Each structure stands twice: as structure tokens, then as C-alpha cells.
């Protein structure tokens, strides 16, 4: 149809309607629909003014057709392009800043690394120094605790509920007569044999402290020692009982001093009571002995001569007993001076050595001696009596006497101990306290005053004498005297 119109010289105009429903001539789509036939125009030179031939050949609806979705797509594309442009500029700016930062860091990285390394090294050094200081303080505290425990003059025993010995200081080992290197098993066995464990068990069982309890510990050589004990329960941080702490102090010196005072009082009382009686006895015996001397033994019959000789012998013997008793009962009058006890021992040994050698034996002096404040005559008399008793004990058991005078000095307590040890039959434990009583004797012809007089001399020198067992298996009589200050 359009072709026919063209052939008829009629111009057909295709109207383009935009998305708002209005054509380019401003007419509404509802009013104009479809092609419009116009009046033919006069041709001017075969050309249309203002238009090319080609534009006339392309339909307008083909060249200008755009939908609303296309416009939306175009807007979105423009937005994305703008965002990409903005992000590109931002990224380029960030990369430039990063390059500047890298360049600035590159110039100072060495100095900063060195500074950081030095700071770290200083921190590590300070930490190590603190660790060493802490360890040093811990070691110092441990050493101080050990020194305190070792320096205590009292015995310290820490024992667990299972009976394990956790701490036993050197003073405690000495009091218990244990070697410094004694194994725990030996210590536990030794404690079980002592009355000390009974006090510890009482504390652990009741959970209460036992204060100032006095117990006795046996000494293998010299009787018993007296010990004051205080036991406290040991609690942990949760107040649970897990052992006991035992402090024990050697009270032997105190007990010995009490015994010395008691003996001095007793001897003084006995001396005052018996001195007059003994004096009268001695006078009577002297009279009897004098009258017996008046008899002429040659003129007497043989049967009477034996009686008179018996009277003389018994009077002399009783006179010696009374003299010894008076010497024992008489208050001691000490003439004190600085006495070298070695010299006294040597003189006493020379006095008794003849009797020992007569039995095939000998007497030896060993150890260290010191000076004492004492009466030289009385001390030599005491040592002579001890040596004579040792020789007589060996002779009574048909043993060749091997007697040793062993001495040692305790400078810490300012004491000297002199022991007379023999290889005789020894002294029964039940008799070790009784042998120092007046008139007690185990000899057939003994007076029972020799050891009593020795004890009196020692006591008046503020000393102590005890009986025990010698290393040779016989008796050991140990005298302890204070040394000069």
C-alpha cells in the first residue's frame, strides 16, 4: 500500500511515537494512529531540501527505537563506570601512599629493628636477673634454715605420721648416740628403743603439745642421760595433722648439779653425825691395840699367841676402816690451784703400775688433757683409787690387766672427761648407781668406802662420776671436771 502511494506521488510519513505516547509532532497517540497521507509537494530539482537520499531510505522507527529497560541499562552502565573511575583513582592514591610509606620505612627500618632488638634483649636480661635474684634468695633462705638447724644446741626431730624421720640435727644425733652418717633405718630403730618415741606418739595421738617432759635415755657406756622434751603437733596449711616437731635438751648437767648438791648436803649431814662416833671408835680401837702390844708373844703359850695376834690384826683393820670413814665423812677442805691433770694421772699410774705388771698387765695413758681448778692431793687420791679398783677387778677375774686412762676435752662446754677403762668382768647395770654408796662393796675384803670417797672428791670439785662399759668390755669409770676459764 505504501508502495502504491509512493508511486502515486503521495508522501507517506511514518510517525515515531516515544515512550511517553507522543509523537514528534506533539499529537497524542490516541488521536493519530498509523501512517498519514499528505498532499504531494512539488519536486525541486529532484532533491529534497535538508535531507539526503539515504536518510530517506531508512525507516525512522528502525533508527530511533529505545525501550525503558534500555534506558535503565544505560543509566546503570554509567553509574558503574563512574564507580569504577572513582575506585581506580582511590586505588591509585592508596598505592602512591604505600609506595611513599615503603620508601620512608626502607630508610629507617634498620634503626628501628636495632632499637627493638635492644629493648627485647634488655627485657630478657632483666627477667634473667630477677630469676637469678629469686633463686639466690631461695638458696640463701635454705642455707640459713640449714645453718640454724645445724647450730642448735638442742636436738631437733621432725617426724611424720608414718614414722619417717624428716629432720634430725647434729645435736640430736649426739644426744641419741648416733653417727652423723647413720642411715634412716638405724635412726628409726634407735628411736623405737627409746622412751622419746612414747612422748612423740602421745602428741600425735592426741593432737596436743607435750611440754617440758623429762625422760631418760640409756647410754651404752655411762648409764643414762636426762633429757627435757617438748613435742608439738605439725599441721599443714589446711590445718591437717601430718607429723610432730620434737625439741629435746640434754638436762644431764642440770641433773648432775642437783645430784651434786644433794650429795654435798648428805655428806655434810653424815659427817656431822658420825664424826664424833667414829672418833670414839678409833680411840677405843687404839686402846685395844695398845693393850695387845703389852703381851709378850714369846712368853705366851702357842694357843694364846694366836688369839693375841688376831686381836692386833682386827684392831689395826678396824682402825683403818674408821680412819677411812672419818676421811670420807670429814668436810672436804680443798686447796685449789691450777692443776695439770696429765701430771696427776702420770703420778697415779706410776703408783699403781707395779701391781698391774705383777699380774702381767700394764696401764696406758691416752688422749688430750687440760688444766683444772682443783686440789692436787685429793685428785691424785681419787685417780689412784680408780686405778687400784681396776687392777683388783682384773685380778679377781684372773684376767691380765689392760687398763687405759682415756681423756678428752670438750672446749665448747669447758669440760674434761677422764675415763679409767679396764678389761675385767665389768659392772652389772643394776649396781652402777649403788657402787658409790658408803660401805657397798662386791669384794670379799673391801670396805665399800673407796668409790664413795672418789665420788665425794669429784663432787666437791663440781664434777661428776659415772660407771659404764669400756671399749675393752670391762668397766669404765668416767670423771668429768670443769676446766679452767
Short mmCIF file of C-alpha atoms in Angstrom, two decimals:
data_model
loop_
_atom_site.label_atom_id
_atom_site.label_comp_id
_atom_site.label_asym_id
_atom_site.label_seq_id
_atom_site.Cartn_x
_atom_site.Cartn_y
_atom_site.Cartn_z
CA UNK A 1 0.00 0.00 0.00
CA UNK A 2 2.83 2.32 0.84
CA UNK A 3 4.45 1.44 -2.43
CA UNK A 4 1.29 2.36 -4.26
CA UNK A 5 1.19 5.69 -2.52
CA UNK A 6 4.76 6.37 -3.44
CA UNK A 7 4.05 5.55 -6.99
CA UNK A 8 1.12 7.98 -6.95
CA UNK A 9 3.33 10.73 -5.80
CA UNK A 10 1.97 10.77 -2.33
CA UNK A 11 4.46 11.17 0.55
CA UNK A 12 3.91 8.81 3.39
CA UNK A 13 5.28 9.83 6.76
CA UNK A 14 5.95 7.20 9.42
CA UNK A 15 5.42 8.74 12.79
CA UNK A 16 7.72 7.70 15.65
CA UNK A 17 6.00 7.51 18.94
CA UNK A 18 8.27 7.90 22.00
CA UNK A 19 7.86 6.15 25.28
CA UNK A 20 5.59 8.89 26.57
CA UNK A 21 2.95 8.17 23.84
CA UNK A 22 3.50 11.47 21.98
CA UNK A 23 4.86 11.71 18.50
CA UNK A 24 7.37 14.24 17.40
CA UNK A 25 4.58 16.47 16.05
CA UNK A 26 3.10 16.69 19.52
CA UNK A 27 -0.02 14.70 18.70
CA UNK A 28 -1.28 12.10 21.15
CA UNK A 29 -1.07 8.52 20.05
CA UNK A 30 -4.75 8.07 20.65
CA UNK A 31 -5.52 10.78 18.10
CA UNK A 32 -3.09 9.74 15.37
CA UNK A 33 -2.58 6.11 14.67
CA UNK A 34 -0.88 4.70 11.66
CA UNK A 35 0.58 6.39 8.61
CA UNK A 36 -0.77 9.78 7.46
CA UNK A 37 -1.13 10.60 3.87
CA UNK A 38 0.00 14.10 2.99
CA UNK A 39 -0.54 16.20 -0.08
CA UNK A 40 2.17 15.84 -2.64
CA UNK A 41 4.77 18.60 -2.82
CA UNK A 42 6.37 20.00 -5.84
CA UNK A 43 9.70 18.49 -6.72
CA UNK A 44 12.59 20.89 -6.73
CA UNK A 45 15.33 19.67 -8.87
CA UNK A 46 14.68 16.07 -7.89
CA UNK A 47 16.08 16.69 -4.43
CA UNK A 48 14.50 17.19 -1.08
CA UNK A 49 15.83 20.25 0.70
CA UNK A 50 17.67 19.44 4.01
CA UNK A 51 17.65 15.69 3.58
CA UNK A 52 19.86 13.14 1.97
CA UNK A 53 18.75 10.38 -0.17
CA UNK A 54 20.00 7.72 2.25
CA UNK A 55 18.12 9.12 5.22
CA UNK A 56 15.03 8.98 3.21
CA UNK A 57 15.65 5.30 2.55
CA UNK A 58 15.95 4.19 6.28
CA UNK A 59 12.76 3.90 8.22
CA UNK A 60 12.63 6.26 11.18
CA UNK A 61 11.20 3.62 13.53
CA UNK A 62 14.22 1.39 12.92
CA UNK A 63 16.78 4.13 13.70
CA UNK A 64 15.18 5.53 16.86
CA UNK A 65 13.58 2.52 18.61
CA UNK A 66 14.70 2.51 22.52
CA UNK A 67 12.73 0.84 25.27
CA UNK A 68 12.53 1.89 29.01
CA UNK A 69 14.73 -1.11 30.01
CA UNK A 70 17.39 0.12 27.62
CA UNK A 71 17.38 3.50 29.30
CA UNK A 72 17.71 1.83 32.72
CA UNK A 73 20.61 -0.27 31.46
CA UNK A 74 22.31 2.82 30.08
CA UNK A 75 21.92 4.58 33.46
CA UNK A 76 23.29 1.59 35.37
CA UNK A 77 26.22 1.35 32.99
CA UNK A 78 27.02 5.00 33.52
CA UNK A 79 26.83 4.54 37.31
CA UNK A 80 29.15 1.52 37.22
CA UNK A 81 31.59 3.41 35.03
CA UNK A 82 31.59 6.31 37.49
CA UNK A 83 32.18 3.96 40.44
CA UNK A 84 35.00 2.19 38.61
CA UNK A 85 36.59 5.54 37.86
CA UNK A 86 36.31 6.66 41.48
CA UNK A 87 37.70 3.35 42.80
CA UNK A 88 40.53 3.48 40.28
CA UNK A 89 41.56 6.96 41.41
CA UNK A 90 41.28 5.88 45.10
CA UNK A 91 43.37 2.74 44.48
CA UNK A 92 45.99 4.75 42.65
CA UNK A 93 46.13 7.23 45.53
CA UNK A 94 46.43 4.37 48.07
CA UNK A 95 49.22 2.73 46.05
CA UNK A 96 51.07 6.02 45.90
CA UNK A 97 50.79 6.42 49.67
CA UNK A 98 52.00 2.83 50.12
CA UNK A 99 55.00 3.50 47.89
CA UNK A 100 55.82 6.60 49.92
CA UNK A 101 55.49 4.60 53.17
CA UNK A 102 57.73 1.84 51.85
CA UNK A 103 60.32 4.37 50.83
CA UNK A 104 60.21 6.02 54.28
CA UNK A 105 60.32 2.66 56.08
CA UNK A 106 63.15 1.47 53.91
CA UNK A 107 65.34 4.29 55.15
CA UNK A 108 64.59 3.77 58.91
CA UNK A 109 63.93 0.00 59.18
CA UNK A 110 67.50 -0.81 60.27
CA UNK A 111 67.50 1.67 63.16
CA UNK A 112 64.04 0.64 64.35
CA UNK A 113 64.96 -3.07 64.19
CA UNK A 114 68.10 -2.44 66.19
CA UNK A 115 66.14 -0.43 68.77
CA UNK A 116 63.50 -3.14 69.09
CA UNK A 117 66.15 -5.84 69.40
CA UNK A 118 67.95 -3.88 72.11
CA UNK A 119 64.70 -3.39 74.03
CA UNK A 120 63.89 -7.09 73.84
CA UNK A 121 67.41 -8.03 74.91
CA UNK A 122 67.20 -5.67 77.88
CA UNK A 123 63.84 -7.16 78.90
CA UNK A 124 65.25 -10.70 78.68
CA UNK A 125 68.31 -9.65 80.67
CA UNK A 126 66.14 -8.08 83.38
CA UNK A 127 63.98 -11.20 83.59
CA UNK A 128 67.04 -13.43 83.90
CA UNK A 129 68.48 -11.14 86.55
CA UNK A 130 65.24 -11.29 88.53
CA UNK A 131 65.18 -15.06 88.16
CA UNK A 132 68.75 -15.32 89.41
CA UNK A 133 67.99 -13.00 92.32
CA UNK A 134 64.94 -15.06 93.26
CA UNK A 135 66.93 -18.28 93.06
CA UNK A 136 69.72 -16.71 95.12
CA UNK A 137 67.25 -15.60 97.80
CA UNK A 138 65.73 -19.09 97.87
CA UNK A 139 69.19 -20.66 98.19
CA UNK A 140 70.14 -18.18 100.90
CA UNK A 141 66.95 -18.93 102.83
CA UNK A 142 67.57 -22.65 102.51
CA UNK A 143 71.17 -22.29 103.67
CA UNK A 144 70.09 -20.12 106.59
CA UNK A 145 67.49 -22.67 107.64
CA UNK A 146 70.10 -25.42 107.43
CA UNK A 147 72.60 -23.38 109.43
CA UNK A 148 70.01 -22.66 112.12
CA UNK A 149 69.08 -26.32 112.40
CA UNK A 150 72.74 -27.40 112.48
CA UNK A 151 73.72 -24.73 115.03
CA UNK A 152 71.02 -25.57 117.55
CA UNK A 153 72.45 -26.92 120.79
CA UNK A 154 69.11 -28.61 121.40
CA UNK A 155 68.05 -31.67 119.48
CA UNK A 156 65.50 -31.17 116.70
CA UNK A 157 63.44 -34.08 115.42
CA UNK A 158 60.72 -33.78 112.78
CA UNK A 159 58.80 -37.00 112.25
CA UNK A 160 55.86 -37.84 110.01
CA UNK A 161 52.70 -39.74 110.83
CA UNK A 162 54.17 -42.79 109.13
CA UNK A 163 57.19 -42.67 111.43
CA UNK A 164 59.52 -41.32 108.75
CA UNK A 165 62.36 -39.21 110.13
CA UNK A 166 62.38 -35.99 108.13
CA UNK A 167 64.88 -33.92 110.14
CA UNK A 168 67.34 -34.87 112.87
CA UNK A 169 70.00 -32.25 113.52
CA UNK A 170 73.59 -32.99 114.64
CA UNK A 171 72.90 -32.12 118.29
CA UNK A 172 70.04 -34.62 118.32
CA UNK A 173 72.27 -37.29 116.80
CA UNK A 174 74.87 -36.73 119.50
CA UNK A 175 72.29 -36.97 122.27
CA UNK A 176 70.93 -40.18 120.79
CA UNK A 177 74.47 -41.55 120.34
CA UNK A 178 74.04 -41.85 116.56
CA UNK A 179 76.72 -41.34 113.94
CA UNK A 180 76.41 -38.42 111.55
CA UNK A 181 76.17 -40.80 108.59
CA UNK A 182 73.70 -43.17 110.25
CA UNK A 183 71.07 -44.37 107.72
CA UNK A 184 67.38 -43.59 108.33
CA UNK A 185 66.65 -47.23 109.12
CA UNK A 186 69.13 -47.21 112.00
CA UNK A 187 67.73 -43.93 113.32
CA UNK A 188 64.19 -45.32 113.26
CA UNK A 189 65.31 -48.48 115.07
CA UNK A 190 67.15 -46.43 117.68
CA UNK A 191 64.17 -44.15 118.30
CA UNK A 192 61.85 -47.12 118.74
CA UNK A 193 64.07 -48.37 121.56
CA UNK A 194 63.97 -45.06 123.43
CA UNK A 195 61.30 -43.60 125.68
CA UNK A 196 61.43 -40.50 123.47
CA UNK A 197 59.14 -42.15 120.94
CA UNK A 198 56.47 -42.63 123.60
CA UNK A 199 56.21 -38.86 124.06
CA UNK A 200 56.04 -38.33 120.28
CA UNK A 201 53.31 -40.96 119.94
CA UNK A 202 51.32 -39.28 122.71
CA UNK A 203 51.46 -35.95 120.87
CA UNK A 204 50.48 -37.47 117.52
CA UNK A 205 47.64 -39.50 119.04
CA UNK A 206 46.07 -36.64 121.00
CA UNK A 207 46.99 -33.83 118.60
CA UNK A 208 48.10 -31.66 121.54
CA UNK A 209 51.54 -30.46 122.58
CA UNK A 210 53.56 -32.19 125.28
CA UNK A 211 55.56 -29.55 127.15
CA UNK A 212 58.63 -29.98 129.35
CA UNK A 213 58.50 -33.71 129.78
CA UNK A 214 61.59 -35.27 131.37
CA UNK A 215 62.74 -38.63 130.01
CA UNK A 216 65.86 -40.74 130.41
CA UNK A 217 67.92 -42.07 127.54
CA UNK A 218 70.26 -45.00 128.11
CA UNK A 219 73.94 -44.50 127.40
CA UNK A 220 75.78 -47.66 126.38
CA UNK A 221 78.89 -46.76 128.36
CA UNK A 222 77.96 -44.42 131.17
CA UNK A 223 74.48 -45.16 132.40
CA UNK A 224 71.66 -42.80 131.47
CA UNK A 225 71.27 -39.23 130.35
CA UNK A 226 68.39 -36.97 131.28
CA UNK A 227 66.55 -35.16 128.50
CA UNK A 228 63.86 -32.49 128.62
CA UNK A 229 61.37 -32.93 125.78
CA UNK A 230 58.76 -30.64 124.20
CA UNK A 231 56.70 -32.08 121.34
CA UNK A 232 54.32 -30.02 119.19
CA UNK A 233 51.94 -31.31 116.50
CA UNK A 234 52.81 -30.34 112.93
CA UNK A 235 49.90 -29.04 110.83
CA UNK A 236 49.81 -28.15 107.14
CA UNK A 237 48.14 -25.11 105.53
CA UNK A 238 44.78 -26.92 105.70
CA UNK A 239 45.14 -27.49 109.47
CA UNK A 240 45.58 -31.22 108.95
CA UNK A 241 47.97 -33.10 111.23
CA UNK A 242 50.82 -34.70 109.32
CA UNK A 243 53.61 -35.08 111.87
CA UNK A 244 55.28 -33.78 115.01
CA UNK A 245 58.16 -31.47 115.92
CA UNK A 246 60.26 -32.59 118.88
CA UNK A 247 62.74 -30.34 120.68
CA UNK A 248 64.84 -32.08 123.32
CA UNK A 249 67.58 -30.67 125.55
CA UNK A 250 70.24 -32.51 127.48
CA UNK A 251 69.47 -31.96 131.16
CA UNK A 252 72.16 -34.33 132.38
CA UNK A 253 74.37 -31.47 133.58
CA UNK A 254 71.44 -29.94 135.45
CA UNK A 255 70.51 -33.26 136.99
CA UNK A 256 74.15 -33.87 137.89
CA UNK A 257 74.34 -30.48 139.56
CA UNK A 258 71.21 -31.28 141.52
CA UNK A 259 72.75 -34.62 142.46
CA UNK A 260 75.98 -32.93 143.50
CA UNK A 261 74.14 -30.53 145.75
CA UNK A 262 72.16 -33.38 147.22
CA UNK A 263 75.33 -35.40 147.80
CA UNK A 264 77.10 -32.44 149.36
CA UNK A 265 74.22 -31.91 151.76
CA UNK A 266 74.06 -35.63 152.54
CA UNK A 267 77.81 -35.91 153.08
CA UNK A 268 77.83 -32.88 155.31
CA UNK A 269 74.98 -34.30 157.39
CA UNK A 270 76.63 -37.72 157.60
CA UNK A 271 79.95 -36.15 158.54
CA UNK A 272 78.45 -34.13 161.37
CA UNK A 273 76.51 -37.13 162.66
CA UNK A 274 79.23 -39.76 162.52
CA UNK A 275 82.43 -37.82 163.10
CA UNK A 276 82.09 -37.91 166.88
CA UNK A 277 81.05 -41.56 166.93
CA UNK A 278 83.90 -42.59 164.65
CA UNK A 279 86.35 -40.66 166.78
CA UNK A 280 85.24 -42.57 169.85
CA UNK A 281 85.51 -45.85 167.97
CA UNK A 282 89.00 -45.04 166.91
CA UNK A 283 90.02 -44.19 170.46
CA UNK A 284 88.67 -47.48 171.72
CA UNK A 285 90.41 -49.43 168.99
CA UNK A 286 93.65 -47.66 169.75
CA UNK A 287 93.34 -48.71 173.38
CA UNK A 288 92.65 -52.31 172.44
CA UNK A 289 95.56 -52.34 170.05
CA UNK A 290 97.83 -50.79 172.71
CA UNK A 291 96.96 -53.38 175.32
CA UNK A 292 97.55 -56.16 172.83
CA UNK A 293 101.04 -54.81 172.33
CA UNK A 294 101.76 -55.33 176.02
CA UNK A 295 101.60 -59.06 175.64
CA UNK A 296 104.92 -60.78 175.16
CA UNK A 297 104.14 -63.19 172.40
CA UNK A 298 107.25 -65.26 173.13
CA UNK A 299 106.19 -65.84 176.71
CA UNK A 300 102.67 -66.83 175.83
CA UNK A 301 101.63 -70.39 175.10
CA UNK A 302 101.11 -71.15 171.45
CA UNK A 303 97.32 -71.37 171.84
CA UNK A 304 97.16 -67.82 173.34
CA UNK A 305 99.69 -66.35 170.93
CA UNK A 306 97.26 -66.88 168.01
CA UNK A 307 94.47 -65.06 169.84
CA UNK A 308 96.63 -62.06 170.66
CA UNK A 309 97.84 -61.82 167.06
CA UNK A 310 94.21 -61.94 165.89
CA UNK A 311 93.27 -59.12 168.27
CA UNK A 312 96.09 -56.94 166.97
CA UNK A 313 95.21 -57.58 163.31
CA UNK A 314 91.50 -56.86 163.75
CA UNK A 315 92.22 -53.72 165.77
CA UNK A 316 94.51 -52.43 163.04
CA UNK A 317 91.95 -53.29 160.35
CA UNK A 318 89.10 -51.63 162.18
CA UNK A 319 91.29 -48.63 162.88
CA UNK A 320 91.94 -48.26 159.15
CA UNK A 321 88.22 -48.54 158.43
CA UNK A 322 87.44 -45.85 160.95
CA UNK A 323 90.18 -43.64 159.55
CA UNK A 324 88.81 -44.07 156.04
CA UNK A 325 85.32 -43.34 157.24
CA UNK A 326 86.47 -40.23 159.01
CA UNK A 327 88.24 -39.12 155.86
CA UNK A 328 85.04 -39.72 153.97
CA UNK A 329 82.77 -38.04 156.49
CA UNK A 330 85.05 -35.11 157.22
CA UNK A 331 84.07 -31.95 155.32
CA UNK A 332 86.39 -31.54 152.39
CA UNK A 333 88.89 -28.75 152.74
CA UNK A 334 90.06 -28.04 149.20
CA UNK A 335 93.33 -26.29 148.45
CA UNK A 336 92.58 -25.10 144.92
CA UNK A 337 95.14 -24.30 142.26
CA UNK A 338 95.63 -24.72 138.51
CA UNK A 339 96.35 -28.41 138.23
CA UNK A 340 97.72 -30.24 135.19
CA UNK A 341 95.62 -33.38 135.17
CA UNK A 342 98.07 -35.23 132.91
CA UNK A 343 100.76 -34.84 135.55
CA UNK A 344 98.39 -36.14 138.22
CA UNK A 345 97.44 -39.13 136.07
CA UNK A 346 101.09 -39.98 135.39
CA UNK A 347 101.93 -39.94 139.10
CA UNK A 348 98.89 -42.08 139.94
CA UNK A 349 99.76 -44.54 137.15
CA UNK A 350 103.35 -44.89 138.38
CA UNK A 351 101.98 -45.58 141.84
CA UNK A 352 99.73 -48.47 140.69
CA UNK A 353 101.64 -49.74 137.64
CA UNK A 354 103.73 -52.11 139.78
CA UNK A 355 100.59 -54.01 140.85
CA UNK A 356 99.40 -54.27 137.22
CA UNK A 357 102.75 -55.52 135.97
CA UNK A 358 102.85 -58.06 138.76
CA UNK A 359 99.81 -59.63 137.09
CA UNK A 360 101.39 -59.42 133.62
CA UNK A 361 99.49 -56.33 132.54
CA UNK A 362 100.11 -52.62 132.17
CA UNK A 363 98.47 -49.19 132.34
CA UNK A 364 98.40 -46.76 129.41
CA UNK A 365 97.52 -43.06 129.17
CA UNK A 366 95.82 -41.70 126.03
CA UNK A 367 94.09 -38.55 124.87
CA UNK A 368 94.20 -34.83 125.50
CA UNK A 369 94.38 -33.17 128.90
CA UNK A 370 93.78 -29.67 130.21
CA UNK A 371 94.18 -27.60 133.35
CA UNK A 372 91.55 -27.75 136.08
CA UNK A 373 90.93 -25.83 139.28
CA UNK A 374 91.36 -28.43 141.99
CA UNK A 375 93.15 -29.90 144.96
CA UNK A 376 96.13 -31.82 143.61
CA UNK A 377 96.38 -34.20 146.58
CA UNK A 378 92.71 -35.15 146.59
CA UNK A 379 92.54 -35.55 142.79
CA UNK A 380 95.57 -37.85 142.80
CA UNK A 381 93.97 -39.86 145.63
CA UNK A 382 90.77 -40.23 143.60
CA UNK A 383 92.61 -41.39 140.44
CA UNK A 384 94.75 -43.79 142.47
CA UNK A 385 91.62 -45.38 143.97
CA UNK A 386 90.09 -45.81 140.49
CA UNK A 387 93.24 -47.43 139.10
CA UNK A 388 93.55 -49.72 142.14
CA UNK A 389 89.93 -50.85 141.77
CA UNK A 390 90.54 -51.64 138.09
CA UNK A 391 93.62 -53.76 138.86
CA UNK A 392 91.82 -55.60 141.67
CA UNK A 393 88.79 -56.26 139.42
CA UNK A 394 91.03 -57.83 136.74
CA UNK A 395 92.92 -59.85 139.35
CA UNK A 396 89.68 -61.17 140.80
CA UNK A 397 88.60 -62.50 137.39
CA UNK A 398 92.03 -63.98 136.57
CA UNK A 399 92.41 -61.54 133.69
CA UNK A 400 95.67 -59.95 132.61
CA UNK A 401 95.04 -56.26 133.31
CA UNK A 402 94.87 -53.95 130.29
CA UNK A 403 93.97 -50.59 131.75
CA UNK A 404 93.69 -47.39 129.71
CA UNK A 405 93.32 -43.87 131.08
CA UNK A 406 91.44 -42.12 128.26
CA UNK A 407 90.98 -38.35 128.35
CA UNK A 408 89.20 -35.85 126.10
CA UNK A 409 88.50 -32.12 126.30
CA UNK A 410 85.16 -30.50 125.41
CA UNK A 411 86.14 -26.89 124.75
CA UNK A 412 82.62 -25.80 123.90
CA UNK A 413 81.31 -26.77 127.34
CA UNK A 414 84.70 -26.31 129.04
CA UNK A 415 84.79 -29.82 130.41
CA UNK A 416 87.39 -32.56 130.58
CA UNK A 417 86.49 -36.23 130.78
CA UNK A 418 88.91 -38.79 132.17
CA UNK A 419 87.83 -42.44 131.98
CA UNK A 420 89.58 -45.40 133.57
CA UNK A 421 88.79 -48.38 131.33
CA UNK A 422 89.66 -51.98 132.11
CA UNK A 423 89.10 -55.42 130.59
CA UNK A 424 87.74 -57.01 133.73
CA UNK A 425 84.29 -58.51 134.37
CA UNK A 426 82.58 -55.12 134.33
CA UNK A 427 79.78 -53.78 136.50
CA UNK A 428 76.21 -55.01 136.26
CA UNK A 429 73.75 -52.28 135.18
CA UNK A 430 71.74 -52.70 138.38
CA UNK A 431 74.85 -51.97 140.50
CA UNK A 432 76.17 -48.92 138.64
CA UNK A 433 74.34 -46.47 140.88
CA UNK A 434 74.91 -48.39 144.11
CA UNK A 435 78.70 -48.75 143.92
CA UNK A 436 79.16 -45.16 145.09
CA UNK A 437 77.20 -45.65 148.28
CA UNK A 438 79.24 -45.87 151.51
CA UNK A 439 80.04 -49.42 152.67
CA UNK A 440 78.71 -51.03 149.49
CA UNK A 441 81.27 -53.45 148.07
CA UNK A 442 81.39 -56.54 145.89
CA UNK A 443 84.87 -57.52 147.13
CA UNK A 444 85.43 -60.03 149.84
CA UNK A 445 87.81 -57.80 151.80
CA UNK A 446 86.56 -54.42 150.60
CA UNK A 447 85.46 -51.63 152.90
CA UNK A 448 82.98 -50.05 150.49
CA UNK A 449 84.43 -46.59 151.01
CA UNK A 450 86.90 -46.29 148.12
CA UNK A 451 84.45 -45.30 145.36
CA UNK A 452 82.32 -43.33 147.83
CA UNK A 453 85.39 -41.26 148.69
CA UNK A 454 86.19 -40.81 144.98
CA UNK A 455 82.67 -39.57 144.35
CA UNK A 456 82.94 -37.15 147.25
CA UNK A 457 86.20 -35.70 145.92
CA UNK A 458 84.78 -35.36 142.42
CA UNK A 459 81.53 -33.79 143.64
CA UNK A 460 83.38 -31.21 145.72
CA UNK A 461 85.31 -30.31 142.57
CA UNK A 462 81.92 -29.65 140.87
CA UNK A 463 82.40 -32.75 138.78
CA UNK A 464 80.59 -35.95 138.02
CA UNK A 465 81.48 -39.64 138.03
CA UNK A 466 79.51 -42.36 136.25
CA UNK A 467 80.01 -46.05 135.67
CA UNK A 468 79.61 -47.73 132.31
CA UNK A 469 81.10 -50.20 129.87
CA UNK A 470 84.61 -49.79 128.47
CA UNK A 471 85.58 -50.44 124.84
CA UNK A 472 87.55 -53.44 126.13
CA UNK A 473 84.34 -54.93 127.52
CA UNK A 474 85.07 -54.30 131.19
CA UNK A 475 84.19 -51.44 133.50
CA UNK A 476 84.57 -47.76 132.68
CA UNK A 477 84.54 -45.12 135.41
CA UNK A 478 84.40 -41.68 133.83
CA UNK A 479 85.17 -38.49 135.74
CA UNK A 480 84.03 -35.16 134.30
CA UNK A 481 85.60 -31.97 135.66
CA UNK A 482 85.28 -28.31 134.64
CA UNK A 483 88.38 -26.84 133.05
CA UNK A 484 89.92 -23.51 133.94
CA UNK A 485 88.37 -20.45 132.29
#
